[in-house]
Structure formats: structure tokens, C-alpha cells
PDB file of N, CA, C and O in Angstrom:
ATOM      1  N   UNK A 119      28.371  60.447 -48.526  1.00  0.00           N
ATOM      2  CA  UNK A 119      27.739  60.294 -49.815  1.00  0.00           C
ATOM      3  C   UNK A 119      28.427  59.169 -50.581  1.00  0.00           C
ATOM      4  O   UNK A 119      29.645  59.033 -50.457  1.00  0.00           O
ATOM      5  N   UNK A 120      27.784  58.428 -51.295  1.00  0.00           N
ATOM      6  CA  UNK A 120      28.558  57.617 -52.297  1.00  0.00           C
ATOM      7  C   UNK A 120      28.077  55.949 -51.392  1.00  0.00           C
ATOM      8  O   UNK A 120      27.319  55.624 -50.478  1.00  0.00           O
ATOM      9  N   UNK A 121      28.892  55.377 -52.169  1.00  0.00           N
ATOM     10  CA  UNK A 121      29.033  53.861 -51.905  1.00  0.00           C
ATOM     11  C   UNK A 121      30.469  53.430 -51.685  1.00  0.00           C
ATOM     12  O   UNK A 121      31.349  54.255 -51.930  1.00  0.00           O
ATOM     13  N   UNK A 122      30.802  52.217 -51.245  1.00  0.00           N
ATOM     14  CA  UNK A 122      32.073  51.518 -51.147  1.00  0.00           C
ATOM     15  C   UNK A 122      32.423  51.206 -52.336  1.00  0.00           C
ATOM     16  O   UNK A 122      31.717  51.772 -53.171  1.00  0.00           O
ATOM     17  N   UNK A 123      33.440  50.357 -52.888  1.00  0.00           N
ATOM     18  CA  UNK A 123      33.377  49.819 -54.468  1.00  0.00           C
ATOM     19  C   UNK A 123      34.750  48.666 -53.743  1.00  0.00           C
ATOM     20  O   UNK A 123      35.613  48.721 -52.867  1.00  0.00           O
ATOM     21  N   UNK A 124      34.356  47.917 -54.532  1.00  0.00           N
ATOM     22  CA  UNK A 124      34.782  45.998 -54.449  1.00  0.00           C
ATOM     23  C   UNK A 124      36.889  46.890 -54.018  1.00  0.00           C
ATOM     24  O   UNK A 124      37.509  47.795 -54.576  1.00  0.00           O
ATOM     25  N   UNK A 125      37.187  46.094 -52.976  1.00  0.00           N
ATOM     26  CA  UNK A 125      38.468  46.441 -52.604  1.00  0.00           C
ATOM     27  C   UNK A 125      39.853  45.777 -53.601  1.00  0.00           C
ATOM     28  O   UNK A 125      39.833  44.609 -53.990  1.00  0.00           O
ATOM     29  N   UNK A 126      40.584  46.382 -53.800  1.00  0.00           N
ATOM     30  CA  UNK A 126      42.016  46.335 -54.460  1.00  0.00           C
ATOM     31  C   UNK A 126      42.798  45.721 -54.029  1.00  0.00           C
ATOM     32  O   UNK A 126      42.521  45.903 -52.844  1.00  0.00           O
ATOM     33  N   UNK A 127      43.610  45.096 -54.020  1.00  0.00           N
ATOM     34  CA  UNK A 127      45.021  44.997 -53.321  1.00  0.00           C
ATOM     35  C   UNK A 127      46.469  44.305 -54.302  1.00  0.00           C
ATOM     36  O   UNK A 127      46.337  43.592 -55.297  1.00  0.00           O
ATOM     37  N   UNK A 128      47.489  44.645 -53.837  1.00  0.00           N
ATOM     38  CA  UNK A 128      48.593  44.159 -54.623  1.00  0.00           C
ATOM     39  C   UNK A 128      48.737  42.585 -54.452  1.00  0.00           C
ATOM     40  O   UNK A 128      47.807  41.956 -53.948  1.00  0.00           O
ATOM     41  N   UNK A 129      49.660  42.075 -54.784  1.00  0.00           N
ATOM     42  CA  UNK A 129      49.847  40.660 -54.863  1.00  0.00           C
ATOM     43  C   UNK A 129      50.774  40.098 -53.391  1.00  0.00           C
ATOM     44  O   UNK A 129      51.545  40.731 -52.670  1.00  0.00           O
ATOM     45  N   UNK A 130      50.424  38.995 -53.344  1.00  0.00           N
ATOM     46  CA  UNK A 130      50.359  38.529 -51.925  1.00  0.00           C
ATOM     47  C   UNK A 130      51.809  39.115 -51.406  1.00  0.00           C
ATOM     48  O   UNK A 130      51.677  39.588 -50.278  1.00  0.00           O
ATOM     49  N   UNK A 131      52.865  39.196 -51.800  1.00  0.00           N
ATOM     50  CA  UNK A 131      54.242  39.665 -51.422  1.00  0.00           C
ATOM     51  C   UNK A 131      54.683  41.174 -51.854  1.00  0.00           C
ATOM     52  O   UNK A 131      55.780  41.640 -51.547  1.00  0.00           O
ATOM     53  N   UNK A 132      53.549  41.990 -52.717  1.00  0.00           N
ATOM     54  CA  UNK A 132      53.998  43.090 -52.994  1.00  0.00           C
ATOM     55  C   UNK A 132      53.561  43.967 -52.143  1.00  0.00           C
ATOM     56  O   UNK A 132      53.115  43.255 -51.243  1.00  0.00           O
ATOM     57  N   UNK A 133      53.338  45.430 -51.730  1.00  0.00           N
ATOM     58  CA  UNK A 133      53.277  46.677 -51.151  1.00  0.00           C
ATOM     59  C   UNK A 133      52.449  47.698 -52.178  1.00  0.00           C
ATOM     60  O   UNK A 133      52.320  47.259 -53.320  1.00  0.00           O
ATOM     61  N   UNK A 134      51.912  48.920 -51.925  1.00  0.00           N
ATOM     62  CA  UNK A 134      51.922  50.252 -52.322  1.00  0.00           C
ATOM     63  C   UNK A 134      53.161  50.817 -52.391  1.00  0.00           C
ATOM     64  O   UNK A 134      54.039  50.707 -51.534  1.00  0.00           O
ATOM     65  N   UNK A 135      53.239  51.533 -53.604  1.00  0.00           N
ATOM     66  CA  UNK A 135      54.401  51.891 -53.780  1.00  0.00           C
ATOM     67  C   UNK A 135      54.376  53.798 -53.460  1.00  0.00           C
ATOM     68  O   UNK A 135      55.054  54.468 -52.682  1.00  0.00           O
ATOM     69  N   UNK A 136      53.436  54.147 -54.310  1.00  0.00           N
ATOM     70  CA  UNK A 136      52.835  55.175 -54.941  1.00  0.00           C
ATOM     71  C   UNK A 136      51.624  55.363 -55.373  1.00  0.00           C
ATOM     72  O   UNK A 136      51.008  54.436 -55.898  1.00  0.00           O
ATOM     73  N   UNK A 137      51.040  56.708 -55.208  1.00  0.00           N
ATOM     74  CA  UNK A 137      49.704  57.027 -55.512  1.00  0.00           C
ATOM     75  C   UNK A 137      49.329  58.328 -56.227  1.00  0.00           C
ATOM     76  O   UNK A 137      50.218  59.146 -56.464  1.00  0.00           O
ATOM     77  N   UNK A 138      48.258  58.526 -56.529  1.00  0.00           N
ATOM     78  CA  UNK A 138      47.602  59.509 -57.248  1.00  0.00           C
ATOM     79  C   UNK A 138      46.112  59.724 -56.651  1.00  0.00           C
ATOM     80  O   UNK A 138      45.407  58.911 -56.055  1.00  0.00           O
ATOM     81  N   UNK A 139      45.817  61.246 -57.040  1.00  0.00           N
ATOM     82  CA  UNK A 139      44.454  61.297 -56.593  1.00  0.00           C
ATOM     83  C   UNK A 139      43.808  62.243 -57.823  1.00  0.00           C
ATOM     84  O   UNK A 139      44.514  63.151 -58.260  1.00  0.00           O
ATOM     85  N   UNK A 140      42.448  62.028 -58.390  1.00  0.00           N
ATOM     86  CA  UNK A 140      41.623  62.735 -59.042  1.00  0.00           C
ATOM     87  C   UNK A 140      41.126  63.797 -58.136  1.00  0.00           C
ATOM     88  O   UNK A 140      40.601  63.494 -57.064  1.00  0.00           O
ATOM     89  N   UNK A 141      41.253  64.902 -58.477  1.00  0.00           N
ATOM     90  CA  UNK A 141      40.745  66.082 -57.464  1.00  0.00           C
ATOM     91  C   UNK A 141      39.847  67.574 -58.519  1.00  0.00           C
ATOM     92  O   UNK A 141      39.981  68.412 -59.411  1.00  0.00           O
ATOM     93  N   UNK A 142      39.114  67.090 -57.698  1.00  0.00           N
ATOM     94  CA  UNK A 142      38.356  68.823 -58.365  1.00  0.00           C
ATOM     95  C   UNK A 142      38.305  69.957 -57.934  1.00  0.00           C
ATOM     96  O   UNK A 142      37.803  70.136 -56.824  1.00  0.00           O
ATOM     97  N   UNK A 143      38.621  70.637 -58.403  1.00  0.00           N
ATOM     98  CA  UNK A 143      39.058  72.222 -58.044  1.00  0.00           C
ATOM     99  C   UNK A 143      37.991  72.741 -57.458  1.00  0.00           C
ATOM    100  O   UNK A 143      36.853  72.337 -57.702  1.00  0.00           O
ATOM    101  N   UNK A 144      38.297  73.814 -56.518  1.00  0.00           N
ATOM    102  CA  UNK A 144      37.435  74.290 -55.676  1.00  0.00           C
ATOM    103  C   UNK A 144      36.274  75.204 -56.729  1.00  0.00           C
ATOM    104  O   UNK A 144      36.752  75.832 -57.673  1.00  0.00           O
ATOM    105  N   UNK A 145      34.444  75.228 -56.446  1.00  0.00           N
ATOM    106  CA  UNK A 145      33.989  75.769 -57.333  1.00  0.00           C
ATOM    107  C   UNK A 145      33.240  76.932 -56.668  1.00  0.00           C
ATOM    108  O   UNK A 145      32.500  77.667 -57.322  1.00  0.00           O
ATOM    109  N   UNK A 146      33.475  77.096 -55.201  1.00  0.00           N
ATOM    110  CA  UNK A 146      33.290  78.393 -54.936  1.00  0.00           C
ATOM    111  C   UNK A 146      31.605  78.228 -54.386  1.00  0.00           C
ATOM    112  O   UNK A 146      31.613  77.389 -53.485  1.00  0.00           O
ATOM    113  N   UNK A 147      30.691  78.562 -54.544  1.00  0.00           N
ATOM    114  CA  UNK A 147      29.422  78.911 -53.423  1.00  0.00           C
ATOM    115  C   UNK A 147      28.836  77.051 -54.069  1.00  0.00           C
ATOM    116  O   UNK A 147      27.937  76.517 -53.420  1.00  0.00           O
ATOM    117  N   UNK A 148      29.157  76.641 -54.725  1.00  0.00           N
ATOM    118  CA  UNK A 148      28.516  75.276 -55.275  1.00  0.00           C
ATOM    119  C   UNK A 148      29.303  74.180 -53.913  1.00  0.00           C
ATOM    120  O   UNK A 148      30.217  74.458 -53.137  1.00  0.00           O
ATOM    121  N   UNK A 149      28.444  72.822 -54.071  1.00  0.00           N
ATOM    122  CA  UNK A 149      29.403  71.933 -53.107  1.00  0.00           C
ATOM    123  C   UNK A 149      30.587  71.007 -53.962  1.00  0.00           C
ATOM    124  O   UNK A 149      30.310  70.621 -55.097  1.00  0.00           O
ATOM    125  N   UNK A 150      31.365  70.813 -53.601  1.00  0.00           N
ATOM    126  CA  UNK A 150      32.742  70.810 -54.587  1.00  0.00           C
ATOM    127  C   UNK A 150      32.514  69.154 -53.384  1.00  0.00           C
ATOM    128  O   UNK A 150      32.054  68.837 -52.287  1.00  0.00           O
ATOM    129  N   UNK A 151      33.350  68.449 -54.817  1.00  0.00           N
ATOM    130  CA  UNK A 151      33.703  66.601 -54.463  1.00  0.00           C
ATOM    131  C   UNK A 151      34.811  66.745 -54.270  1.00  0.00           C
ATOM    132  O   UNK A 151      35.192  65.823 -53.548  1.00  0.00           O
ATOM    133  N   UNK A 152      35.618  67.425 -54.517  1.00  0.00           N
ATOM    134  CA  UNK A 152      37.302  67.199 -53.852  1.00  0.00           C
ATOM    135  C   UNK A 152      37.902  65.793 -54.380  1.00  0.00           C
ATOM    136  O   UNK A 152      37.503  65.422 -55.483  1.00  0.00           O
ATOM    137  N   UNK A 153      38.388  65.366 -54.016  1.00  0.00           N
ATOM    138  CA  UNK A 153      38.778  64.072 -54.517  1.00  0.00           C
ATOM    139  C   UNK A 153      38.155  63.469 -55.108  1.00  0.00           C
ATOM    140  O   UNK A 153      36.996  63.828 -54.897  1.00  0.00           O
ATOM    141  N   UNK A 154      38.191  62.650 -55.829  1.00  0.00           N
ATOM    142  CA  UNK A 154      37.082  61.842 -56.574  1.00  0.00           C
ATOM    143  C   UNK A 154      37.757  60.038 -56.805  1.00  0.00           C
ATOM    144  O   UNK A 154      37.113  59.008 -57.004  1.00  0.00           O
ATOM    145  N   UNK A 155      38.862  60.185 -56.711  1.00  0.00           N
ATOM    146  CA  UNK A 155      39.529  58.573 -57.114  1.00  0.00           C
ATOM    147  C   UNK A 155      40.676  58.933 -56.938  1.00  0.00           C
ATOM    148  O   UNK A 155      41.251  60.020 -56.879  1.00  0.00           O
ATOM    149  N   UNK A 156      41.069  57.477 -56.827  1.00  0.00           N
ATOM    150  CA  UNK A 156      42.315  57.013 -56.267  1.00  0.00           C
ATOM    151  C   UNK A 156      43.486  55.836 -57.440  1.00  0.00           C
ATOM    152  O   UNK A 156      43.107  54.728 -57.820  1.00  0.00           O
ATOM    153  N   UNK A 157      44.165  56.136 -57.618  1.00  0.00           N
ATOM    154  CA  UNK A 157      45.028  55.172 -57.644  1.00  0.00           C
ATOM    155  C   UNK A 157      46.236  54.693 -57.347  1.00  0.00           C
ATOM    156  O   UNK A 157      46.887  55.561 -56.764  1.00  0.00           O
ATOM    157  N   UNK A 158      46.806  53.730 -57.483  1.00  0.00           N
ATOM    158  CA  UNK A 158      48.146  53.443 -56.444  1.00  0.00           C
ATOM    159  C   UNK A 158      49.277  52.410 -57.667  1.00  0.00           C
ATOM    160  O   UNK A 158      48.885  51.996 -58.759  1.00  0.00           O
ATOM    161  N   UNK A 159      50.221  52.265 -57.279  1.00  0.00           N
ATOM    162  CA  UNK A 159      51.158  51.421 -57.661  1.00  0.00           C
ATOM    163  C   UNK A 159      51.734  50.478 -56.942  1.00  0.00           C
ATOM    164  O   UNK A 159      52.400  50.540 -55.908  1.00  0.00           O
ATOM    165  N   UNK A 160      51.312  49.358 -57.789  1.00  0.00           N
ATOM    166  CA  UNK A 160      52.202  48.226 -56.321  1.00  0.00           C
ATOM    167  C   UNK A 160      54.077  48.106 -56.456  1.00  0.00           C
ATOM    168  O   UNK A 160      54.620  48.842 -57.280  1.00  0.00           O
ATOM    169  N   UNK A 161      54.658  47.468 -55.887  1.00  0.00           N
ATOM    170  CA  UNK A 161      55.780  47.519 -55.818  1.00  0.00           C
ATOM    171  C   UNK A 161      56.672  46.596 -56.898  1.00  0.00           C
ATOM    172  O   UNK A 161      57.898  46.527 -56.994  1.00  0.00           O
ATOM    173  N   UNK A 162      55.481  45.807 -57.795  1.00  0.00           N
ATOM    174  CA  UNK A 162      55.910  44.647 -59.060  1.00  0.00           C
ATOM    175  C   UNK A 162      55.448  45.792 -60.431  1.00  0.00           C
ATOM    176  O   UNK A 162      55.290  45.566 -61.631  1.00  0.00           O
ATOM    177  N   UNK A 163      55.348  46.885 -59.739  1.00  0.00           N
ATOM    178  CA  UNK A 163      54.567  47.681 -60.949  1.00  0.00           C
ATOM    179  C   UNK A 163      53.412  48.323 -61.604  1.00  0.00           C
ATOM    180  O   UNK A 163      53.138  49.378 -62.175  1.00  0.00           O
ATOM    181  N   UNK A 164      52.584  46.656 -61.093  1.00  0.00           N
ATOM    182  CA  UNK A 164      50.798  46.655 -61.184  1.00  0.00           C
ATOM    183  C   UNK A 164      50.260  48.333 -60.689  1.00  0.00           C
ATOM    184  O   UNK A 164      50.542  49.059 -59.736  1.00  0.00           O
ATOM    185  N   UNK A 165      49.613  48.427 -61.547  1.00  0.00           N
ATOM    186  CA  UNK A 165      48.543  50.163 -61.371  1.00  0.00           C
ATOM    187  C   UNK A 165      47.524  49.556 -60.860  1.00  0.00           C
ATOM    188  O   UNK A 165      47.222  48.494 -61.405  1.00  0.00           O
ATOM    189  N   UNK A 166      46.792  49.957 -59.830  1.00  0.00           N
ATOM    190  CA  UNK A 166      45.157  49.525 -59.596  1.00  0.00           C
ATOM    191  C   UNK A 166      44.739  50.993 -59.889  1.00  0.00           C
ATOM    192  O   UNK A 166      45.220  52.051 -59.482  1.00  0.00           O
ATOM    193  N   UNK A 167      43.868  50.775 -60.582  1.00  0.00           N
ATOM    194  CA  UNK A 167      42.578  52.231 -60.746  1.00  0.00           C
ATOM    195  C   UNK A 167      41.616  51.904 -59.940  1.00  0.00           C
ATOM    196  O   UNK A 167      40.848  50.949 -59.823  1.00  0.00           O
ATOM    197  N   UNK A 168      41.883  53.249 -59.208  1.00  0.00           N
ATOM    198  CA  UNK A 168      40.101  53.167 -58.183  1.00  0.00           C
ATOM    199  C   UNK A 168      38.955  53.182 -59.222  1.00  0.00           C
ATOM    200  O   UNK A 168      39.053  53.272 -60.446  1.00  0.00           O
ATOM    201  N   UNK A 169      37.655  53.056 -58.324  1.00  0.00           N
ATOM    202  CA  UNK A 169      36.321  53.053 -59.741  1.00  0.00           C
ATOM    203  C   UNK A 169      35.857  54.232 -58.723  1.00  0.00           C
ATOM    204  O   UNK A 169      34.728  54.099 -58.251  1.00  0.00           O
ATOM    205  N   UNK A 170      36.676  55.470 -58.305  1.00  0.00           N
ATOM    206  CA  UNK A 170      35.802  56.829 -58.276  1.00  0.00           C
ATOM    207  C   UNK A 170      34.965  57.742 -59.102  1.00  0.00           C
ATOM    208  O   UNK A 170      34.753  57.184 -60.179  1.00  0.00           O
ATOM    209  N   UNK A 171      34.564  58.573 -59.062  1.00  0.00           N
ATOM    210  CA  UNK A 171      33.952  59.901 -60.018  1.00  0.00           C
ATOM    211  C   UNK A 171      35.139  60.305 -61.004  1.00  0.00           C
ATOM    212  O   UNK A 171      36.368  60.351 -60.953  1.00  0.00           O
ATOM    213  N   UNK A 172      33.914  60.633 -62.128  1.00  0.00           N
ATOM    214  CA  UNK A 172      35.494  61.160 -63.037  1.00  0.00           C
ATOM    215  C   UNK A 172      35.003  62.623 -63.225  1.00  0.00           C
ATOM    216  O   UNK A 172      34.862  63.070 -64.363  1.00  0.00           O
ATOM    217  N   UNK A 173      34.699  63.495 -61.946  1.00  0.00           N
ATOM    218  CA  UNK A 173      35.154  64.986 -62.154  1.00  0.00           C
ATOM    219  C   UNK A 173      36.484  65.240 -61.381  1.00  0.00           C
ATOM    220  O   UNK A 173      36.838  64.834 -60.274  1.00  0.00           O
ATOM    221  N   UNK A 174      37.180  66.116 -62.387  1.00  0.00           N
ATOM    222  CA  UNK A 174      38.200  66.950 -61.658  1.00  0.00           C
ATOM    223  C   UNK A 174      39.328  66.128 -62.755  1.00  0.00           C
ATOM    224  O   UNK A 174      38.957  65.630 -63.818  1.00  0.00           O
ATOM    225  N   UNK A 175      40.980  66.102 -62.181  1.00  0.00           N
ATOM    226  CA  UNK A 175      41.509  66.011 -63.273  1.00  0.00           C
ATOM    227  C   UNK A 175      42.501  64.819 -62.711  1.00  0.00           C
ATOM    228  O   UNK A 175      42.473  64.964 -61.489  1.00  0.00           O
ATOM    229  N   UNK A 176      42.999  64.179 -62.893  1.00  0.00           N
ATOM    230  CA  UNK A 176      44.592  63.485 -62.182  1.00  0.00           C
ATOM    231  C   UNK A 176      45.588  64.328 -61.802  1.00  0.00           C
ATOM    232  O   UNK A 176      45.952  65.270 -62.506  1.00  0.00           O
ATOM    233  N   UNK A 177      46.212  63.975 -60.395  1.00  0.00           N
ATOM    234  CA  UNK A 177      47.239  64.882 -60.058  1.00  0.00           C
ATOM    235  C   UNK A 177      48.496  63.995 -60.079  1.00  0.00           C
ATOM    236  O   UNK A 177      48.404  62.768 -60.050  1.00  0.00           O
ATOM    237  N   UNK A 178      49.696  64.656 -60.130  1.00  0.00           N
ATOM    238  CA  UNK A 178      51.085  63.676 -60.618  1.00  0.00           C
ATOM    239  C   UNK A 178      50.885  62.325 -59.584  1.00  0.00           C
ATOM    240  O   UNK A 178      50.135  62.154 -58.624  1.00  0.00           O
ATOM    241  N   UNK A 179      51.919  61.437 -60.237  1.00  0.00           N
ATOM    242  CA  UNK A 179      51.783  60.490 -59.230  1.00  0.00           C
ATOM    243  C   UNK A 179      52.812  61.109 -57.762  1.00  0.00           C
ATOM    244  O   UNK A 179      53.338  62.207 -57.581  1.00  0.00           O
ATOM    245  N   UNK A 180      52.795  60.259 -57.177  1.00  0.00           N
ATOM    246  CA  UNK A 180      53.736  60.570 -55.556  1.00  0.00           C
ATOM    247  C   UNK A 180      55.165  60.089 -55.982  1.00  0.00           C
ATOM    248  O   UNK A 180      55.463  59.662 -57.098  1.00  0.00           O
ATOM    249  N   UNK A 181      55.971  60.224 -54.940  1.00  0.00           N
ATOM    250  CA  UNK A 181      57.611  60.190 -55.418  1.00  0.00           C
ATOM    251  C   UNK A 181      57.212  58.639 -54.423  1.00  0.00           C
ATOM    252  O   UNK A 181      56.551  58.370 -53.420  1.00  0.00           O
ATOM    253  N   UNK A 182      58.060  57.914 -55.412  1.00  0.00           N
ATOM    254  CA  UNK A 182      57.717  56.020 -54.992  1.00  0.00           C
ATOM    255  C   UNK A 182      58.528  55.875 -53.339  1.00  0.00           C
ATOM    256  O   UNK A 182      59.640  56.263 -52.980  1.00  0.00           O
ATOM    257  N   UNK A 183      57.631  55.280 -52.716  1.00  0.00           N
ATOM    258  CA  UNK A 183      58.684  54.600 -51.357  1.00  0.00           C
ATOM    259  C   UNK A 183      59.987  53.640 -52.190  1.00  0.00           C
ATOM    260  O   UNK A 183      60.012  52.898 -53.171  1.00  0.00           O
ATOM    261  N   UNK A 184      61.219  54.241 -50.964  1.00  0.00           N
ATOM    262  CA  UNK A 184      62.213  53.423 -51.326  1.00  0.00           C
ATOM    263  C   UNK A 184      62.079  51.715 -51.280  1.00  0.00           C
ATOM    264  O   UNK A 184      61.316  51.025 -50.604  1.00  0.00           O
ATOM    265  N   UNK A 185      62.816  51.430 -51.977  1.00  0.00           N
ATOM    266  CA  UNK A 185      62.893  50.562 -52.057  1.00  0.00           C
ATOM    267  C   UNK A 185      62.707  49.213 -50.634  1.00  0.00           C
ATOM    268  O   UNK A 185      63.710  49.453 -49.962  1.00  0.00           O
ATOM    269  N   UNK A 186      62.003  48.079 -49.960  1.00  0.00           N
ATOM    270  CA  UNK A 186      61.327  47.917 -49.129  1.00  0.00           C
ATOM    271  C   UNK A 186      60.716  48.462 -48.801  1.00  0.00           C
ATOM    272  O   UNK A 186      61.122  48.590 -47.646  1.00  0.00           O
ATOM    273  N   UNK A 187      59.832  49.052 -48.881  1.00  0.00           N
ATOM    274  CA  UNK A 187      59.233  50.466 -48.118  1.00  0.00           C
ATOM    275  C   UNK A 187      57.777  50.496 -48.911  1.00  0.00           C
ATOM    276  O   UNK A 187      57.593  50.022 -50.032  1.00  0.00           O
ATOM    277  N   UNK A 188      56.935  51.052 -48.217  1.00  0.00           N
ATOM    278  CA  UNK A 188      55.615  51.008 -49.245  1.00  0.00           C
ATOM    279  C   UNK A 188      54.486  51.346 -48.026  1.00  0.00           C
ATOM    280  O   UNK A 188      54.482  50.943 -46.863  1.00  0.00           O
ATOM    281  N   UNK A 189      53.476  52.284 -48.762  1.00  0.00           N
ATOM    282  CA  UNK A 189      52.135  52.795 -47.879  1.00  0.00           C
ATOM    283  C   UNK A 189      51.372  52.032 -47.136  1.00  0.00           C
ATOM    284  O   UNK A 189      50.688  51.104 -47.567  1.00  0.00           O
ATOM    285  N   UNK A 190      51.467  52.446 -45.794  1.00  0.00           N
ATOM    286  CA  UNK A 190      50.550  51.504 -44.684  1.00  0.00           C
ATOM    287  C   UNK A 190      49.625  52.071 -44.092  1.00  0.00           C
ATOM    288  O   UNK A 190      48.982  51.574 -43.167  1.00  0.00           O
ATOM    289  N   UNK A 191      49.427  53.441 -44.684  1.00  0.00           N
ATOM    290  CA  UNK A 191      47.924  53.955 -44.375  1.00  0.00           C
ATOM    291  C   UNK A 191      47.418  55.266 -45.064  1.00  0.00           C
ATOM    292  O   UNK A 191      48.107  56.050 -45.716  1.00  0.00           O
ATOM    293  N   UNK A 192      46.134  55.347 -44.804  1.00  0.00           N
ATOM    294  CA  UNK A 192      45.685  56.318 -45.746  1.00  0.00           C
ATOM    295  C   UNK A 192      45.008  57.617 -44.154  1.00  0.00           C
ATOM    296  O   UNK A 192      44.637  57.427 -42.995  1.00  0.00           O
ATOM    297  N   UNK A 193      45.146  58.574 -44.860  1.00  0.00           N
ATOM    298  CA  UNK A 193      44.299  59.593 -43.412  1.00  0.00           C
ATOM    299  C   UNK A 193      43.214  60.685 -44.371  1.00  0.00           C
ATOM    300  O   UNK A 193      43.695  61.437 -45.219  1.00  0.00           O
ATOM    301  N   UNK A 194      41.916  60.637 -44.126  1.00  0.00           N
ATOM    302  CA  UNK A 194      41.467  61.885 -45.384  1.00  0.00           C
ATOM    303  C   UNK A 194      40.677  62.220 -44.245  1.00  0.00           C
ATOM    304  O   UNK A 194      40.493  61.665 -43.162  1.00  0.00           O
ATOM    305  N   UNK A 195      40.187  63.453 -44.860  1.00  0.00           N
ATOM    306  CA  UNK A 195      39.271  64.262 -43.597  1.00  0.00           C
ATOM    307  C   UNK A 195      38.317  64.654 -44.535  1.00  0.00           C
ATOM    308  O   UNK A 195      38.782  64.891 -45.650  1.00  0.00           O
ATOM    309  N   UNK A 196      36.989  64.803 -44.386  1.00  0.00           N
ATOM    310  CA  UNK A 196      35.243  64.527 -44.968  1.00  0.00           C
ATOM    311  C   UNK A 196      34.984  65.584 -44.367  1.00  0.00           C
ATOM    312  O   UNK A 196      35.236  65.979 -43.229  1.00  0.00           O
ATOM    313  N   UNK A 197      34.064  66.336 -45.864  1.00  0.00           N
ATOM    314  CA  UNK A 197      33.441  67.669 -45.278  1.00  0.00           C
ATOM    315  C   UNK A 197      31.782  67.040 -45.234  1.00  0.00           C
ATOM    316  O   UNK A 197      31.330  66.069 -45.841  1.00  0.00           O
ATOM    317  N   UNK A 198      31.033  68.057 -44.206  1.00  0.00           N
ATOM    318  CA  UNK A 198      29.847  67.590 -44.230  1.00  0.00           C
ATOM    319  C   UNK A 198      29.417  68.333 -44.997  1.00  0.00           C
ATOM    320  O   UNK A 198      29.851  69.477 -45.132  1.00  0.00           O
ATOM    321  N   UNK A 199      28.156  67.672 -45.884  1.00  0.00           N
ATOM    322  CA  UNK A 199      27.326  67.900 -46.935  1.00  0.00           C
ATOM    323  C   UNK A 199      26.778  69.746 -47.272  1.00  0.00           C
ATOM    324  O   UNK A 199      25.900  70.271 -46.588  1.00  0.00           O
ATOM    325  N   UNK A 200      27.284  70.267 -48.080  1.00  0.00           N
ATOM    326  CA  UNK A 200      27.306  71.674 -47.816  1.00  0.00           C
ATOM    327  C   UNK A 200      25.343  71.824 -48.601  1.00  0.00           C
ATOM    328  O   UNK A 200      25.323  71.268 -49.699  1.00  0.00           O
ATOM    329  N   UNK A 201      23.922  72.424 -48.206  1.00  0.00           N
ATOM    330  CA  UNK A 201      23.334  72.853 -49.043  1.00  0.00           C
ATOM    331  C   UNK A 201      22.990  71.714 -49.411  1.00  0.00           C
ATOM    332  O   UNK A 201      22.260  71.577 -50.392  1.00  0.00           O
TER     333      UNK A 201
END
């Protein structure tokens, strides 16, 4: 479901540092979006905000990769369309 939206990235020498996810709570016999957006921190600081759904709420950010160090992949698992 959904669309792609125009891609992000940090600056030519920086990394992901840290992230966050918008998530909606489970609503029980309804079909629930689960995640909804993304955002990340690059390693100069820069925040990118995903352009996801705005149901559900922000969850803390992540504890930052050490120092050199920074996110080189993402893994999510997709429910099929409930109803």
C-alpha cells in the first residue's frame, strides 16, 4: 500500500547515526499501519524527516552509533493487507 516518497540522504562524508519510528498501536479486529515514518540522524547532526503517515505517535530516538560507526541497513517485515 502507499507510494515511495523522493529519497534522503546525509551529506557526501556523513553516515546515519540514529533513528526513530512513528508507530501505531495495535487496534485490535481493525487493520492497524504499524509504522508510519521514519526518521534518522546524520552523523554532522542533520535530522531528515521521513514524509510518512502521521497516525500513531514518535518513539524515542535509538542510542547513536559510536563514533565512526553509523546504519548500513534497514530490515522490516510487511503484513499482507488484512480485510
Amino acid at each position: 500500500w502507499g507510494s515511495w516518497s523522493y529519497p534522503l540522504s546525509c551529506g557526501r562524508s556523513q553516515r546515519l547515526v540514529s533513528f526513530r519510528l512513528r508507530v501505531e498501536a495495535p487496534r485490535g479486529l481493525w487493520d492497524d499501519t504499524a509504522a508510519n515514518s521514519l526518521d534518522v540522524t546524520c552523523s554532522d547532526g542533520t535530522v531528515l524527516e521521513g514524509q510518512g503517515g502521521s497516525a500513531g505517535v514518535w518513539g524515542n530516538w535509538s542510542v547513536p552509533c559510536p563514533f565512526g560507526w553509523g546504519i548500513c541497513g534497514l530490515q522490516t517485515r510487511v503484513e499482507l493487507p488484512q480485510r
